[in-house]
């Protein structure tokens, strides 16, 4: 099995989609239709966050800029801004998904929603 660092973004997205689909496999057909697009978005964001994290680790948190001949300085890296926005959206999507689970399953997912593994995975 490949490590996270060896996977393409598409492979990471598919892995996340399988993981989330497994959590919601026991829902009835109507509920499954409701979660399919949320699962797609959550998987995309998880893969994108991993990719952005790699870019941030390589480039750093800041970048130099120059506006015209006389104005230059250092600003927050654009990838950091995208990452911060996307992580908020990811957490919101995961919360929406968790809210759609039956209470028993939601408690189990909250114990292990994958976020801790996601954060720990930064060390891969």
PDB file of C-alpha atoms in Angstrom:
ATOM      1  CA  UNK A   1       0.000   0.000   0.000  1.00  0.00           C
ATOM      2  CA  UNK A   2       1.322   3.435  -0.953  1.00  0.00           C
ATOM      3  CA  UNK A   3       2.005   6.046   1.693  1.00  0.00           C
ATOM      4  CA  UNK A   4       0.083   9.305   1.524  1.00  0.00           C
ATOM      5  CA  UNK A   5       3.110  11.037   0.026  1.00  0.00           C
ATOM      6  CA  UNK A   6       3.153   8.586  -2.894  1.00  0.00           C
ATOM      7  CA  UNK A   7      -0.518   9.054  -3.793  1.00  0.00           C
ATOM      8  CA  UNK A   8      -1.775  11.453  -6.444  1.00  0.00           C
ATOM      9  CA  UNK A   9      -4.438  13.974  -5.546  1.00  0.00           C
ATOM     10  CA  UNK A  10      -7.032  11.829  -7.366  1.00  0.00           C
ATOM     11  CA  UNK A  11      -5.959   8.754  -5.399  1.00  0.00           C
ATOM     12  CA  UNK A  12      -6.175  10.682  -2.125  1.00  0.00           C
ATOM     13  CA  UNK A  13      -9.642  11.895  -3.079  1.00  0.00           C
ATOM     14  CA  UNK A  14     -10.816   8.380  -3.963  1.00  0.00           C
ATOM     15  CA  UNK A  15      -9.429   7.014  -0.678  1.00  0.00           C
ATOM     16  CA  UNK A  16     -11.274   9.689   1.303  1.00  0.00           C
ATOM     17  CA  UNK A  17     -14.468   9.097  -0.683  1.00  0.00           C
ATOM     18  CA  UNK A  18     -14.326   5.352   0.074  1.00  0.00           C
ATOM     19  CA  UNK A  19     -13.758   6.056   3.757  1.00  0.00           C
ATOM     20  CA  UNK A  20     -16.696   8.457   3.983  1.00  0.00           C
ATOM     21  CA  UNK A  21     -18.965   6.269   1.854  1.00  0.00           C
ATOM     22  CA  UNK A  22     -18.251   3.391   4.235  1.00  0.00           C
ATOM     23  CA  UNK A  23     -19.430   5.462   7.181  1.00  0.00           C
ATOM     24  CA  UNK A  24     -22.708   6.320   5.440  1.00  0.00           C
ATOM     25  CA  UNK A  25     -23.364   2.985   3.721  1.00  0.00           C
ATOM     26  CA  UNK A  26     -26.116   1.993   6.168  1.00  0.00           C
ATOM     27  CA  UNK A  27     -28.285   5.038   5.452  1.00  0.00           C
ATOM     28  CA  UNK A  28     -31.532   4.535   3.568  1.00  0.00           C
ATOM     29  CA  UNK A  29     -31.624   5.379  -0.153  1.00  0.00           C
ATOM     30  CA  UNK A  30     -33.117   8.851   0.281  1.00  0.00           C
ATOM     31  CA  UNK A  31     -30.571   9.842   2.902  1.00  0.00           C
ATOM     32  CA  UNK A  32     -27.729   8.443   0.772  1.00  0.00           C
ATOM     33  CA  UNK A  33     -28.753  10.711  -2.089  1.00  0.00           C
ATOM     34  CA  UNK A  34     -28.504  13.661   0.289  1.00  0.00           C
ATOM     35  CA  UNK A  35     -24.981  12.819   1.391  1.00  0.00           C
ATOM     36  CA  UNK A  36     -23.454  11.900  -1.977  1.00  0.00           C
ATOM     37  CA  UNK A  37     -22.597  15.464  -2.972  1.00  0.00           C
ATOM     38  CA  UNK A  38     -21.369  16.285   0.536  1.00  0.00           C
ATOM     39  CA  UNK A  39     -19.095  13.233   0.416  1.00  0.00           C
ATOM     40  CA  UNK A  40     -17.764  14.325  -2.987  1.00  0.00           C
ATOM     41  CA  UNK A  41     -16.997  17.809  -1.677  1.00  0.00           C
ATOM     42  CA  UNK A  42     -15.461  16.563   1.581  1.00  0.00           C
ATOM     43  CA  UNK A  43     -13.210  14.130  -0.307  1.00  0.00           C
ATOM     44  CA  UNK A  44     -12.100  16.853  -2.711  1.00  0.00           C
ATOM     45  CA  UNK A  45     -11.354  19.244   0.137  1.00  0.00           C
ATOM     46  CA  UNK A  46      -9.438  16.620   2.135  1.00  0.00           C
ATOM     47  CA  UNK A  47      -7.218  15.847  -0.865  1.00  0.00           C
ATOM     48  CA  UNK A  48      -6.789  19.552  -1.630  1.00  0.00           C
ATOM     49  CA  UNK A  49      -5.890  20.346   1.968  1.00  0.00           C
ATOM     50  CA  UNK A  50      -3.221  17.655   1.911  1.00  0.00           C
ATOM     51  CA  UNK A  51      -1.845  19.074  -1.334  1.00  0.00           C
ATOM     52  CA  UNK A  52      -1.909  22.657   0.001  1.00  0.00           C
ATOM     53  CA  UNK A  53      -0.201  21.568   3.201  1.00  0.00           C
ATOM     54  CA  UNK A  54       2.679  20.167   1.121  1.00  0.00           C
ATOM     55  CA  UNK A  55       3.006  23.432  -0.798  1.00  0.00           C
ATOM     56  CA  UNK A  56       2.966  25.439   2.434  1.00  0.00           C
ATOM     57  CA  UNK A  57       5.612  23.157   3.954  1.00  0.00           C
ATOM     58  CA  UNK A  58       7.851  23.729   0.912  1.00  0.00           C
ATOM     59  CA  UNK A  59       7.251  27.471   0.383  1.00  0.00           C
ATOM     60  CA  UNK A  60       6.630  28.622   3.925  1.00  0.00           C
ATOM     61  CA  UNK A  61       3.870  30.783   5.357  1.00  0.00           C
ATOM     62  CA  UNK A  62       4.885  34.081   3.814  1.00  0.00           C
ATOM     63  CA  UNK A  63       5.931  35.385   0.406  1.00  0.00           C
ATOM     64  CA  UNK A  64       7.479  38.579  -0.858  1.00  0.00           C
ATOM     65  CA  UNK A  65       5.474  40.901  -3.058  1.00  0.00           C
ATOM     66  CA  UNK A  66       6.166  43.968  -5.178  1.00  0.00           C
ATOM     67  CA  UNK A  67       3.521  46.459  -6.277  1.00  0.00           C
ATOM     68  CA  UNK A  68       5.139  48.885  -8.667  1.00  0.00           C
ATOM     69  CA  UNK A  69       8.670  50.144  -8.355  1.00  0.00           C
ATOM     70  CA  UNK A  70       8.594  51.348  -4.741  1.00  0.00           C
ATOM     71  CA  UNK A  71       6.159  49.165  -2.827  1.00  0.00           C
ATOM     72  CA  UNK A  72       7.374  45.792  -1.653  1.00  0.00           C
ATOM     73  CA  UNK A  73       7.126  43.689   1.425  1.00  0.00           C
ATOM     74  CA  UNK A  74       6.133  40.333   2.879  1.00  0.00           C
ATOM     75  CA  UNK A  75       2.585  38.984   3.069  1.00  0.00           C
ATOM     76  CA  UNK A  76       0.816  35.799   4.046  1.00  0.00           C
ATOM     77  CA  UNK A  77       1.265  33.166   1.357  1.00  0.00           C
ATOM     78  CA  UNK A  78      -1.800  32.814  -0.873  1.00  0.00           C
ATOM     79  CA  UNK A  79      -1.832  29.041  -0.248  1.00  0.00           C
ATOM     80  CA  UNK A  80      -2.154  29.720   3.486  1.00  0.00           C
ATOM     81  CA  UNK A  81      -5.237  31.864   2.859  1.00  0.00           C
ATOM     82  CA  UNK A  82      -6.779  29.190   0.646  1.00  0.00           C
ATOM     83  CA  UNK A  83      -5.913  26.496   3.209  1.00  0.00           C
ATOM     84  CA  UNK A  84      -7.504  28.455   6.071  1.00  0.00           C
ATOM     85  CA  UNK A  85     -10.727  29.015   4.127  1.00  0.00           C
ATOM     86  CA  UNK A  86     -10.892  25.440   2.891  1.00  0.00           C
ATOM     87  CA  UNK A  87     -10.271  23.859   6.297  1.00  0.00           C
ATOM     88  CA  UNK A  88     -13.239  25.833   7.691  1.00  0.00           C
ATOM     89  CA  UNK A  89     -15.407  24.656   4.792  1.00  0.00           C
ATOM     90  CA  UNK A  90     -14.182  21.079   5.254  1.00  0.00           C
ATOM     91  CA  UNK A  91     -15.068  21.083   8.932  1.00  0.00           C
ATOM     92  CA  UNK A  92     -18.503  22.537   8.132  1.00  0.00           C
ATOM     93  CA  UNK A  93     -19.115  19.812   5.533  1.00  0.00           C
ATOM     94  CA  UNK A  94     -18.015  17.073   7.937  1.00  0.00           C
ATOM     95  CA  UNK A  95     -20.374  18.509  10.560  1.00  0.00           C
ATOM     96  CA  UNK A  96     -23.238  18.465   8.050  1.00  0.00           C
ATOM     97  CA  UNK A  97     -22.454  14.852   7.222  1.00  0.00           C
ATOM     98  CA  UNK A  98     -22.233  13.898  10.883  1.00  0.00           C
ATOM     99  CA  UNK A  99     -25.579  15.569  11.587  1.00  0.00           C
ATOM    100  CA  UNK A 100     -27.196  13.298   8.975  1.00  0.00           C
ATOM    101  CA  UNK A 101     -26.074  10.128  10.751  1.00  0.00           C
ATOM    102  CA  UNK A 102     -28.274   8.340  13.264  1.00  0.00           C
ATOM    103  CA  UNK A 103     -27.298   9.408  16.794  1.00  0.00           C
ATOM    104  CA  UNK A 104     -25.497   6.147  17.618  1.00  0.00           C
ATOM    105  CA  UNK A 105     -23.336   6.277  14.504  1.00  0.00           C
ATOM    106  CA  UNK A 106     -22.693  10.022  14.928  1.00  0.00           C
ATOM    107  CA  UNK A 107     -21.208   9.442  18.384  1.00  0.00           C
ATOM    108  CA  UNK A 108     -18.824   6.865  16.943  1.00  0.00           C
ATOM    109  CA  UNK A 109     -17.799   9.167  14.077  1.00  0.00           C
ATOM    110  CA  UNK A 110     -17.220  12.072  16.464  1.00  0.00           C
ATOM    111  CA  UNK A 111     -14.853   9.847  18.432  1.00  0.00           C
ATOM    112  CA  UNK A 112     -12.927   9.085  15.236  1.00  0.00           C
ATOM    113  CA  UNK A 113     -13.934  11.543  12.515  1.00  0.00           C
ATOM    114  CA  UNK A 114     -10.584  11.204  10.792  1.00  0.00           C
ATOM    115  CA  UNK A 115      -9.553  14.765  11.559  1.00  0.00           C
ATOM    116  CA  UNK A 116      -6.946  13.665  14.107  1.00  0.00           C
ATOM    117  CA  UNK A 117      -5.510  11.208  11.591  1.00  0.00           C
ATOM    118  CA  UNK A 118      -5.635  13.971   8.968  1.00  0.00           C
ATOM    119  CA  UNK A 119      -3.613  16.316  11.194  1.00  0.00           C
ATOM    120  CA  UNK A 120      -1.208  13.562  12.276  1.00  0.00           C
ATOM    121  CA  UNK A 121      -0.821  12.629   8.602  1.00  0.00           C
ATOM    122  CA  UNK A 122       1.019  15.914   8.114  1.00  0.00           C
ATOM    123  CA  UNK A 123       4.104  14.095   9.351  1.00  0.00           C
ATOM    124  CA  UNK A 124       3.936  11.480   6.541  1.00  0.00           C
TER     125      UNK A 124
END
